[in-house]
């Protein structure tokens, strides 16, 4: 197999990262892709940094064995807990792209002097990674973050675009921490599903920034710059999970917007 034909590896704590995989497939339809969802260990949002690091290393090993040419960490919680470690772990062999840095670049380019809101899991918000990286690059951008842990189970249980989701979203977004923001970062794989509801809360007057699209663009730039773009009309997508249930498969459809068949793949040999 040529280097270009080797798959893009994408991983997440579960199936929410399929929002990122979908954005990648839309932008780069001629690429082979292997998606790994660590359904045996989700949610990552409530886990310790050490646990997420251990899982992420194991997943990277699986993706390296499958000869992935690049690894995308689709999960915000894993990007905040394990990116640096994974970079060291794989060394120069394979580029690791996380879901946070492309968003930091976008905010730095477009929102100088602004007050930016961020919502995500407890792990992502407590890590302070967005605040740290943005303030390292731009002293004049303020980041106000709020953990919104109820949103992941809410979405997975099918509560979106209804009265319950409107109320939960409104409750979170009316938190004093998020007042007078000028843009909002969706710092979690699941939130693209409720992006329209969040925009509606702000009467479509506030930019709502979706990291699934920005990471797909960053990936395309990397492949282009390194002459790694593939051109296969029959590109294949494989979806591996560390634990299989029918309900995961049903939820996968919601995130990928079409039926996917999940294949069980053990994380620990
Ligand atoms: N994928 C996670 C993230 O983006 C959300 C789900 C979880 O907590 O595992 O942070």
PDB file of C-alpha atoms and ligand atoms in Angstrom:
ATOM      1  CA  UNK A   1       0.000   0.000   0.000  1.00  0.00           C
ATOM      2  CA  UNK A   2       1.364   3.453  -0.884  1.00  0.00           C
ATOM      3  CA  UNK A   3       1.758   5.982   1.902  1.00  0.00           C
ATOM      4  CA  UNK A   4      -1.049   8.110   0.425  1.00  0.00           C
ATOM      5  CA  UNK A   5      -3.455   5.162   0.422  1.00  0.00           C
ATOM      6  CA  UNK A   6      -2.839   4.431   4.102  1.00  0.00           C
ATOM      7  CA  UNK A   7      -5.883   5.308   6.187  1.00  0.00           C
ATOM      8  CA  UNK A   8      -6.538   8.345   8.323  1.00  0.00           C
ATOM      9  CA  UNK A   9      -6.964   7.154  11.921  1.00  0.00           C
ATOM     10  CA  UNK A  10      -9.607   8.924  13.980  1.00  0.00           C
ATOM     11  CA  UNK A  11     -10.374   8.140  17.591  1.00  0.00           C
ATOM     12  CA  UNK A  12     -12.783   9.147  20.290  1.00  0.00           C
ATOM     13  CA  UNK A  13     -14.082   7.978  23.647  1.00  0.00           C
ATOM     14  CA  UNK A  14     -17.088   6.504  21.855  1.00  0.00           C
ATOM     15  CA  UNK A  15     -19.313   7.358  18.951  1.00  0.00           C
ATOM     16  CA  UNK A  16     -19.645  11.142  19.386  1.00  0.00           C
ATOM     17  CA  UNK A  17     -16.385  11.552  17.461  1.00  0.00           C
ATOM     18  CA  UNK A  18     -18.310  10.447  14.391  1.00  0.00           C
ATOM     19  CA  UNK A  19     -19.270  14.123  14.038  1.00  0.00           C
ATOM     20  CA  UNK A  20     -15.579  14.732  13.361  1.00  0.00           C
ATOM     21  CA  UNK A  21     -15.304  11.635  11.140  1.00  0.00           C
ATOM     22  CA  UNK A  22     -18.303  12.888   9.154  1.00  0.00           C
ATOM     23  CA  UNK A  23     -16.730  16.310   8.640  1.00  0.00           C
ATOM     24  CA  UNK A  24     -13.532  14.575   7.471  1.00  0.00           C
ATOM     25  CA  UNK A  25     -15.358  12.264   5.055  1.00  0.00           C
ATOM     26  CA  UNK A  26     -17.288  15.216   3.611  1.00  0.00           C
ATOM     27  CA  UNK A  27     -14.153  17.235   3.011  1.00  0.00           C
ATOM     28  CA  UNK A  28     -11.891  14.331   2.024  1.00  0.00           C
ATOM     29  CA  UNK A  29     -14.129  11.699   0.399  1.00  0.00           C
ATOM     30  CA  UNK A  30     -11.236   9.983  -1.384  1.00  0.00           C
ATOM     31  CA  UNK A  31      -9.410   9.050   1.823  1.00  0.00           C
ATOM     32  CA  UNK A  32      -9.490   5.682   3.562  1.00  0.00           C
ATOM     33  CA  UNK A  33     -10.387   6.018   7.224  1.00  0.00           C
ATOM     34  CA  UNK A  34     -10.312   3.889  10.368  1.00  0.00           C
ATOM     35  CA  UNK A  35     -12.369   5.170  13.253  1.00  0.00           C
ATOM     36  CA  UNK A  36     -11.853   3.819  16.757  1.00  0.00           C
ATOM     37  CA  UNK A  37     -14.473   4.494  19.431  1.00  0.00           C
ATOM     38  CA  UNK A  38     -13.511   3.447  22.954  1.00  0.00           C
ATOM     39  CA  UNK A  39     -17.057   2.516  23.906  1.00  0.00           C
ATOM     40  CA  UNK A  40     -15.780   0.207  26.667  1.00  0.00           C
ATOM     41  CA  UNK A  41     -14.463   3.215  28.594  1.00  0.00           C
ATOM     42  CA  UNK A  42     -16.742   6.127  27.780  1.00  0.00           C
ATOM     43  CA  UNK A  43     -17.399   8.731  28.955  1.00  0.00           C
ATOM     44  CA  UNK A  44     -13.920  10.253  29.038  1.00  0.00           C
ATOM     45  CA  UNK A  45     -15.339  13.559  30.223  1.00  0.00           C
ATOM     46  CA  UNK A  46     -15.471  12.385  33.844  1.00  0.00           C
ATOM     47  CA  UNK A  47     -12.248  10.333  33.827  1.00  0.00           C
ATOM     48  CA  UNK A  48      -8.850  11.243  35.235  1.00  0.00           C
ATOM     49  CA  UNK A  49      -6.093  12.465  32.971  1.00  0.00           C
ATOM     50  CA  UNK A  50      -4.055   9.328  33.735  1.00  0.00           C
ATOM     51  CA  UNK A  51      -6.858   6.970  32.693  1.00  0.00           C
ATOM     52  CA  UNK A  52      -7.474   8.826  29.438  1.00  0.00           C
ATOM     53  CA  UNK A  53      -3.756   8.812  28.685  1.00  0.00           C
ATOM     54  CA  UNK A  54      -3.567   5.036  29.176  1.00  0.00           C
ATOM     55  CA  UNK A  55      -6.562   4.415  26.880  1.00  0.00           C
ATOM     56  CA  UNK A  56      -5.282   6.837  24.264  1.00  0.00           C
ATOM     57  CA  UNK A  57      -1.884   5.131  24.048  1.00  0.00           C
ATOM     58  CA  UNK A  58      -3.584   1.769  23.553  1.00  0.00           C
ATOM     59  CA  UNK A  59      -5.796   3.174  20.815  1.00  0.00           C
ATOM     60  CA  UNK A  60      -2.823   4.816  19.093  1.00  0.00           C
ATOM     61  CA  UNK A  61      -1.121   1.404  19.076  1.00  0.00           C
ATOM     62  CA  UNK A  62      -4.134  -0.130  17.330  1.00  0.00           C
ATOM     63  CA  UNK A  63      -4.168   2.653  14.723  1.00  0.00           C
ATOM     64  CA  UNK A  64      -0.424   2.405  14.165  1.00  0.00           C
ATOM     65  CA  UNK A  65      -0.708  -1.348  13.660  1.00  0.00           C
ATOM     66  CA  UNK A  66      -3.356  -0.596  11.038  1.00  0.00           C
ATOM     67  CA  UNK A  67      -0.786   1.650   9.306  1.00  0.00           C
ATOM     68  CA  UNK A  68      -2.617   4.947   9.696  1.00  0.00           C
ATOM     69  CA  UNK A  69      -0.712   7.806   8.023  1.00  0.00           C
ATOM     70  CA  UNK A  70      -2.038  10.372  10.483  1.00  0.00           C
ATOM     71  CA  UNK A  71      -4.015  10.133  13.743  1.00  0.00           C
ATOM     72  CA  UNK A  72      -6.787  12.568  14.575  1.00  0.00           C
ATOM     73  CA  UNK A  73      -7.865  12.801  18.210  1.00  0.00           C
ATOM     74  CA  UNK A  74     -11.529  13.634  17.647  1.00  0.00           C
ATOM     75  CA  UNK A  75     -12.329  13.759  21.353  1.00  0.00           C
ATOM     76  CA  UNK A  76     -11.868  17.062  23.183  1.00  0.00           C
ATOM     77  CA  UNK A  77     -11.352  15.323  26.522  1.00  0.00           C
ATOM     78  CA  UNK A  78      -8.608  13.093  25.064  1.00  0.00           C
ATOM     79  CA  UNK A  79      -7.076  16.044  23.194  1.00  0.00           C
ATOM     80  CA  UNK A  80      -6.796  17.952  26.462  1.00  0.00           C
ATOM     81  CA  UNK A  81      -5.500  14.986  28.488  1.00  0.00           C
ATOM     82  CA  UNK A  82      -3.311  13.009  26.114  1.00  0.00           C
ATOM     83  CA  UNK A  83      -2.147  15.015  23.070  1.00  0.00           C
ATOM     84  CA  UNK A  84       1.346  15.884  24.324  1.00  0.00           C
ATOM     85  CA  UNK A  85       1.915  12.366  25.620  1.00  0.00           C
ATOM     86  CA  UNK A  86       0.768  10.771  22.368  1.00  0.00           C
ATOM     87  CA  UNK A  87       3.018  13.037  20.364  1.00  0.00           C
ATOM     88  CA  UNK A  88       5.976  11.886  22.372  1.00  0.00           C
ATOM     89  CA  UNK A  89       4.832   8.295  22.212  1.00  0.00           C
ATOM     90  CA  UNK A  90       4.559   8.070  18.425  1.00  0.00           C
ATOM     91  CA  UNK A  91       7.561  10.346  17.853  1.00  0.00           C
ATOM     92  CA  UNK A  92       8.206  11.387  14.275  1.00  0.00           C
ATOM     93  CA  UNK A  93       6.523   8.343  12.748  1.00  0.00           C
ATOM     94  CA  UNK A  94       3.023   9.715  12.463  1.00  0.00           C
ATOM     95  CA  UNK A  95       1.521  13.181  12.851  1.00  0.00           C
ATOM     96  CA  UNK A  96      -1.077  13.518  15.603  1.00  0.00           C
ATOM     97  CA  UNK A  97      -3.741  16.164  15.034  1.00  0.00           C
ATOM     98  CA  UNK A  98      -5.887  17.143  17.978  1.00  0.00           C
ATOM     99  CA  UNK A  99      -9.244  18.819  17.875  1.00  0.00           C
ATOM    100  CA  UNK A 100      -8.230  21.817  19.993  1.00  0.00           C
ATOM    101  CA  UNK A 101      -5.270  23.478  18.223  1.00  0.00           C
ATOM    102  CA  UNK A 102      -7.095  24.173  14.929  1.00  0.00           C
ATOM    103  CA  UNK A 103      -9.777  25.968  16.958  1.00  0.00           C
ATOM    104  CA  UNK A 104      -7.142  27.969  18.831  1.00  0.00           C
ATOM    105  CA  UNK A 105      -5.730  29.056  15.432  1.00  0.00           C
ATOM    106  CA  UNK A 106      -9.152  30.093  14.183  1.00  0.00           C
ATOM    107  CA  UNK A 107      -9.951  32.092  17.317  1.00  0.00           C
ATOM    108  CA  UNK A 108      -6.513  33.757  17.223  1.00  0.00           C
ATOM    109  CA  UNK A 109      -7.057  34.811  13.606  1.00  0.00           C
ATOM    110  CA  UNK A 110     -10.648  35.973  13.830  1.00  0.00           C
ATOM    111  CA  UNK A 111     -11.413  37.079  17.358  1.00  0.00           C
ATOM    112  CA  UNK A 112      -8.629  39.384  18.485  1.00  0.00           C
ATOM    113  CA  UNK A 113      -9.662  41.496  21.453  1.00  0.00           C
ATOM    114  CA  UNK A 114     -12.770  39.381  22.106  1.00  0.00           C
ATOM    115  CA  UNK A 115     -14.301  37.554  24.984  1.00  0.00           C
ATOM    116  CA  UNK A 116     -14.861  33.939  23.928  1.00  0.00           C
ATOM    117  CA  UNK A 117     -17.035  31.332  25.628  1.00  0.00           C
ATOM    118  CA  UNK A 118     -16.209  27.633  25.757  1.00  0.00           C
ATOM    119  CA  UNK A 119     -18.435  24.721  26.716  1.00  0.00           C
ATOM    120  CA  UNK A 120     -17.193  21.149  27.119  1.00  0.00           C
ATOM    121  CA  UNK A 121     -16.902  18.194  29.466  1.00  0.00           C
ATOM    122  CA  UNK A 122     -15.535  18.520  32.997  1.00  0.00           C
ATOM    123  CA  UNK A 123     -12.205  17.029  31.863  1.00  0.00           C
ATOM    124  CA  UNK A 124     -11.800  19.533  29.033  1.00  0.00           C
ATOM    125  CA  UNK A 125     -12.807  22.559  31.082  1.00  0.00           C
ATOM    126  CA  UNK A 126     -10.831  21.567  34.188  1.00  0.00           C
ATOM    127  CA  UNK A 127      -7.704  20.978  32.102  1.00  0.00           C
ATOM    128  CA  UNK A 128      -7.719  24.704  31.272  1.00  0.00           C
ATOM    129  CA  UNK A 129      -6.112  23.863  27.947  1.00  0.00           C
ATOM    130  CA  UNK A 130      -8.119  26.315  25.822  1.00  0.00           C
ATOM    131  CA  UNK A 131      -7.526  29.151  28.274  1.00  0.00           C
ATOM    132  CA  UNK A 132      -3.794  28.387  28.463  1.00  0.00           C
ATOM    133  CA  UNK A 133      -3.186  27.963  24.736  1.00  0.00           C
ATOM    134  CA  UNK A 134      -5.235  30.992  23.728  1.00  0.00           C
ATOM    135  CA  UNK A 135      -3.614  33.247  26.314  1.00  0.00           C
ATOM    136  CA  UNK A 136      -0.123  32.047  25.337  1.00  0.00           C
ATOM    137  CA  UNK A 137      -0.767  33.262  21.803  1.00  0.00           C
ATOM    138  CA  UNK A 138      -2.983  36.269  22.459  1.00  0.00           C
ATOM    139  CA  UNK A 139      -2.923  38.338  25.558  1.00  0.00           C
ATOM    140  CA  UNK A 140      -6.031  40.206  24.449  1.00  0.00           C
ATOM    141  CA  UNK A 141      -8.482  37.304  24.071  1.00  0.00           C
ATOM    142  CA  UNK A 142     -10.362  36.236  27.184  1.00  0.00           C
ATOM    143  CA  UNK A 143     -11.793  32.712  27.458  1.00  0.00           C
ATOM    144  CA  UNK A 144     -14.717  32.059  29.762  1.00  0.00           C
ATOM    145  CA  UNK A 145     -15.384  28.327  30.167  1.00  0.00           C
ATOM    146  CA  UNK A 146     -18.219  26.296  31.563  1.00  0.00           C
ATOM    147  CA  UNK A 147     -18.468  22.513  31.999  1.00  0.00           C
ATOM    148  CA  UNK A 148     -21.815  21.332  30.633  1.00  0.00           C
ATOM    149  CA  UNK A 149     -21.777  17.627  31.543  1.00  0.00           C
ATOM    150  CA  UNK A 150     -25.483  16.997  31.109  1.00  0.00           C
ATOM    151  CA  UNK A 151     -25.347  17.695  27.377  1.00  0.00           C
ATOM    152  CA  UNK A 152     -23.597  14.447  26.368  1.00  0.00           C
ATOM    153  CA  UNK A 153     -26.119  12.036  27.967  1.00  0.00           C
ATOM    154  CA  UNK A 154     -28.952  14.349  26.925  1.00  0.00           C
ATOM    155  CA  UNK A 155     -27.963  14.094  23.255  1.00  0.00           C
ATOM    156  CA  UNK A 156     -27.217  10.367  23.429  1.00  0.00           C
ATOM    157  CA  UNK A 157     -30.673   9.742  24.846  1.00  0.00           C
ATOM    158  CA  UNK A 158     -32.194  11.565  21.890  1.00  0.00           C
ATOM    159  CA  UNK A 159     -33.111  14.760  23.705  1.00  0.00           C
ATOM    160  CA  UNK A 160     -32.403  17.487  21.184  1.00  0.00           C
ATOM    161  CA  UNK A 161     -34.612  19.903  19.302  1.00  0.00           C
ATOM    162  CA  UNK A 162     -37.254  19.552  21.971  1.00  0.00           C
ATOM    163  CA  UNK A 163     -38.452  21.415  25.003  1.00  0.00           C
ATOM    164  CA  UNK A 164     -36.242  19.557  27.471  1.00  0.00           C
ATOM    165  CA  UNK A 165     -33.082  20.218  25.475  1.00  0.00           C
ATOM    166  CA  UNK A 166     -34.069  23.881  24.978  1.00  0.00           C
ATOM    167  CA  UNK A 167     -34.414  24.278  28.733  1.00  0.00           C
ATOM    168  CA  UNK A 168     -31.173  22.523  29.642  1.00  0.00           C
ATOM    169  CA  UNK A 169     -29.262  24.475  27.000  1.00  0.00           C
ATOM    170  CA  UNK A 170     -30.797  27.764  28.145  1.00  0.00           C
ATOM    171  CA  UNK A 171     -29.977  26.973  31.762  1.00  0.00           C
ATOM    172  CA  UNK A 172     -26.320  26.382  30.944  1.00  0.00           C
ATOM    173  CA  UNK A 173     -25.911  29.260  28.512  1.00  0.00           C
ATOM    174  CA  UNK A 174     -27.484  31.754  30.899  1.00  0.00           C
ATOM    175  CA  UNK A 175     -24.749  31.017  33.444  1.00  0.00           C
ATOM    176  CA  UNK A 176     -23.055  34.279  34.534  1.00  0.00           C
ATOM    177  CA  UNK A 177     -19.691  32.905  33.331  1.00  0.00           C
ATOM    178  CA  UNK A 178     -20.890  33.033  29.724  1.00  0.00           C
ATOM    179  CA  UNK A 179     -22.339  36.524  29.784  1.00  0.00           C
ATOM    180  CA  UNK A 180     -21.184  39.115  27.215  1.00  0.00           C
ATOM    181  CA  UNK A 181     -19.228  36.618  25.150  1.00  0.00           C
ATOM    182  CA  UNK A 182     -18.681  37.407  21.486  1.00  0.00           C
ATOM    183  CA  UNK A 183     -18.375  33.819  20.193  1.00  0.00           C
ATOM    184  CA  UNK A 184     -18.855  30.339  21.648  1.00  0.00           C
ATOM    185  CA  UNK A 185     -16.590  27.338  21.100  1.00  0.00           C
ATOM    186  CA  UNK A 186     -18.319  23.954  21.038  1.00  0.00           C
ATOM    187  CA  UNK A 187     -15.597  22.001  22.845  1.00  0.00           C
ATOM    188  CA  UNK A 188     -17.101  18.522  22.652  1.00  0.00           C
ATOM    189  CA  UNK A 189     -17.739  15.929  19.951  1.00  0.00           C
ATOM    190  CA  UNK A 190     -21.471  15.813  20.660  1.00  0.00           C
ATOM    191  CA  UNK A 191     -22.361  19.476  20.455  1.00  0.00           C
ATOM    192  CA  UNK A 192     -22.574  19.842  16.656  1.00  0.00           C
ATOM    193  CA  UNK A 193     -25.888  17.951  17.036  1.00  0.00           C
ATOM    194  CA  UNK A 194     -27.306  20.862  19.060  1.00  0.00           C
ATOM    195  CA  UNK A 195     -25.486  23.659  17.237  1.00  0.00           C
ATOM    196  CA  UNK A 196     -28.685  25.022  15.673  1.00  0.00           C
ATOM    197  CA  UNK A 197     -30.400  25.091  19.077  1.00  0.00           C
ATOM    198  CA  UNK A 198     -27.457  26.927  20.592  1.00  0.00           C
ATOM    199  CA  UNK A 199     -27.467  29.420  17.714  1.00  0.00           C
ATOM    200  CA  UNK A 200     -31.198  29.905  18.194  1.00  0.00           C
ATOM    201  CA  UNK A 201     -30.631  30.613  21.902  1.00  0.00           C
ATOM    202  CA  UNK A 202     -28.427  33.523  20.798  1.00  0.00           C
ATOM    203  CA  UNK A 203     -31.004  34.515  18.125  1.00  0.00           C
ATOM    204  CA  UNK A 204     -28.423  33.671  15.479  1.00  0.00           C
ATOM    205  CA  UNK A 205     -26.441  36.749  16.536  1.00  0.00           C
ATOM    206  CA  UNK A 206     -23.409  34.965  17.981  1.00  0.00           C
ATOM    207  CA  UNK A 207     -20.796  32.939  16.076  1.00  0.00           C
ATOM    208  CA  UNK A 208     -20.951  29.334  17.323  1.00  0.00           C
ATOM    209  CA  UNK A 209     -17.673  27.612  16.465  1.00  0.00           C
ATOM    210  CA  UNK A 210     -17.771  23.925  15.596  1.00  0.00           C
ATOM    211  CA  UNK A 211     -14.430  22.160  15.983  1.00  0.00           C
ATOM    212  CA  UNK A 212     -15.395  19.216  13.768  1.00  0.00           C
ATOM    213  CA  UNK A 213     -15.156  21.474  10.706  1.00  0.00           C
ATOM    214  CA  UNK A 214     -11.949  23.213  11.752  1.00  0.00           C
ATOM    215  CA  UNK A 215     -10.135  19.946  12.439  1.00  0.00           C
ATOM    216  CA  UNK A 216     -11.152  18.541   9.041  1.00  0.00           C
ATOM    217  CA  UNK A 217      -9.675  21.645   7.373  1.00  0.00           C
ATOM    218  CA  UNK A 218      -6.456  21.362   9.416  1.00  0.00           C
ATOM    219  CA  UNK A 219      -6.169  17.720   8.384  1.00  0.00           C
ATOM    220  CA  UNK A 220      -6.632  18.580   4.710  1.00  0.00           C
ATOM    221  CA  UNK A 221      -3.933  21.278   4.936  1.00  0.00           C
ATOM    222  CA  UNK A 222      -1.524  18.850   6.568  1.00  0.00           C
ATOM    223  CA  UNK A 223      -2.117  16.154   3.925  1.00  0.00           C
ATOM    224  CA  UNK A 224      -1.815  18.678   1.104  1.00  0.00           C
ATOM    225  CA  UNK A 225       1.393  20.224   2.421  1.00  0.00           C
ATOM    226  CA  UNK A 226       2.987  16.816   2.881  1.00  0.00           C
ATOM    227  CA  UNK A 227       1.836  15.361  -0.424  1.00  0.00           C
ATOM    228  CA  UNK A 228      -0.213  12.740   1.387  1.00  0.00           C
ATOM    229  CA  UNK A 229      -3.638  13.290  -0.192  1.00  0.00           C
ATOM    230  CA  UNK A 230      -5.221  10.112  -1.492  1.00  0.00           C
ATOM    231  CA  UNK A 231      -7.345   9.856  -4.607  1.00  0.00           C
ATOM    232  CA  UNK A 232      -9.355   6.672  -4.255  1.00  0.00           C
ATOM    233  CA  UNK A 233     -12.907   6.694  -5.638  1.00  0.00           C
ATOM    234  CA  UNK A 234     -13.551   3.522  -3.645  1.00  0.00           C
ATOM    235  CA  UNK A 235     -12.141   4.742  -0.360  1.00  0.00           C
ATOM    236  CA  UNK A 236     -13.086   2.541   2.596  1.00  0.00           C
ATOM    237  CA  UNK A 237     -14.221   3.477   6.072  1.00  0.00           C
ATOM    238  CA  UNK A 238     -13.980   1.082   9.002  1.00  0.00           C
ATOM    239  CA  UNK A 239     -15.564   1.724  12.371  1.00  0.00           C
ATOM    240  CA  UNK A 240     -14.032  -0.142  15.296  1.00  0.00           C
ATOM    241  CA  UNK A 241     -15.334  -0.078  18.867  1.00  0.00           C
ATOM    242  CA  UNK A 242     -13.901  -1.565  22.041  1.00  0.00           C
ATOM    243  CA  UNK A 243     -17.373  -2.693  23.124  1.00  0.00           C
ATOM    244  CA  UNK A 244     -20.334  -3.387  20.872  1.00  0.00           C
ATOM    245  CA  UNK A 245     -24.021  -2.947  21.564  1.00  0.00           C
ATOM    246  CA  UNK A 246     -26.908  -2.382  19.183  1.00  0.00           C
ATOM    247  CA  UNK A 247     -27.638   0.850  20.932  1.00  0.00           C
ATOM    248  CA  UNK A 248     -24.148   2.170  20.092  1.00  0.00           C
ATOM    249  CA  UNK A 249     -24.842   1.333  16.471  1.00  0.00           C
ATOM    250  CA  UNK A 250     -28.169   3.170  16.591  1.00  0.00           C
ATOM    251  CA  UNK A 251     -26.552   6.233  18.153  1.00  0.00           C
ATOM    252  CA  UNK A 252     -23.696   6.083  15.639  1.00  0.00           C
ATOM    253  CA  UNK A 253     -26.254   6.814  12.932  1.00  0.00           C
ATOM    254  CA  UNK A 254     -27.201  10.047  14.677  1.00  0.00           C
ATOM    255  CA  UNK A 255     -23.628  11.296  14.753  1.00  0.00           C
ATOM    256  CA  UNK A 256     -22.504  10.106  11.314  1.00  0.00           C
ATOM    257  CA  UNK A 257     -25.867  10.879   9.676  1.00  0.00           C
ATOM    258  CA  UNK A 258     -25.927   7.552   7.927  1.00  0.00           C
ATOM    259  CA  UNK A 259     -25.925   3.918   8.919  1.00  0.00           C
ATOM    260  CA  UNK A 260     -22.554   2.566   9.986  1.00  0.00           C
ATOM    261  CA  UNK A 261     -21.657  -0.938  10.960  1.00  0.00           C
ATOM    262  CA  UNK A 262     -19.531  -1.094  14.079  1.00  0.00           C
ATOM    263  CA  UNK A 263     -16.946  -3.824  14.403  1.00  0.00           C
ATOM    264  CA  UNK A 264     -15.761  -4.956  17.808  1.00  0.00           C
ATOM    265  CA  UNK A 265     -12.014  -4.667  18.327  1.00  0.00           C
ATOM    266  CA  UNK A 266     -10.394  -5.372  21.697  1.00  0.00           C
ATOM    267  CA  UNK A 267      -8.311  -2.576  23.172  1.00  0.00           C
ATOM    268  CA  UNK A 268      -6.285  -4.805  25.458  1.00  0.00           C
ATOM    269  CA  UNK A 269      -4.639  -7.878  23.905  1.00  0.00           C
TER     270      UNK A 269
HETATM  271  N1  LIG B   1     -15.914  12.728  23.244  1.00  0.00           N
HETATM  272  C1  LIG B   1     -16.008  13.483  24.464  1.00  0.00           C
HETATM  273  C2  LIG B   1     -15.433  14.880  24.241  1.00  0.00           C
HETATM  274  O1  LIG B   1     -15.398  15.394  23.157  1.00  0.00           O
HETATM  275  C3  LIG B   1     -17.434  13.568  24.972  1.00  0.00           C
HETATM  276  C4  LIG B   1     -17.979  12.257  25.491  1.00  0.00           C
HETATM  277  C5  LIG B   1     -17.201  11.717  26.687  1.00  0.00           C
HETATM  278  O2  LIG B   1     -17.212  12.355  27.756  1.00  0.00           O
HETATM  279  O3  LIG B   1     -16.595  10.687  26.519  1.00  0.00           O
HETATM  280  O4  LIG B   1     -14.996  15.493  25.189  1.00  0.00           O
END
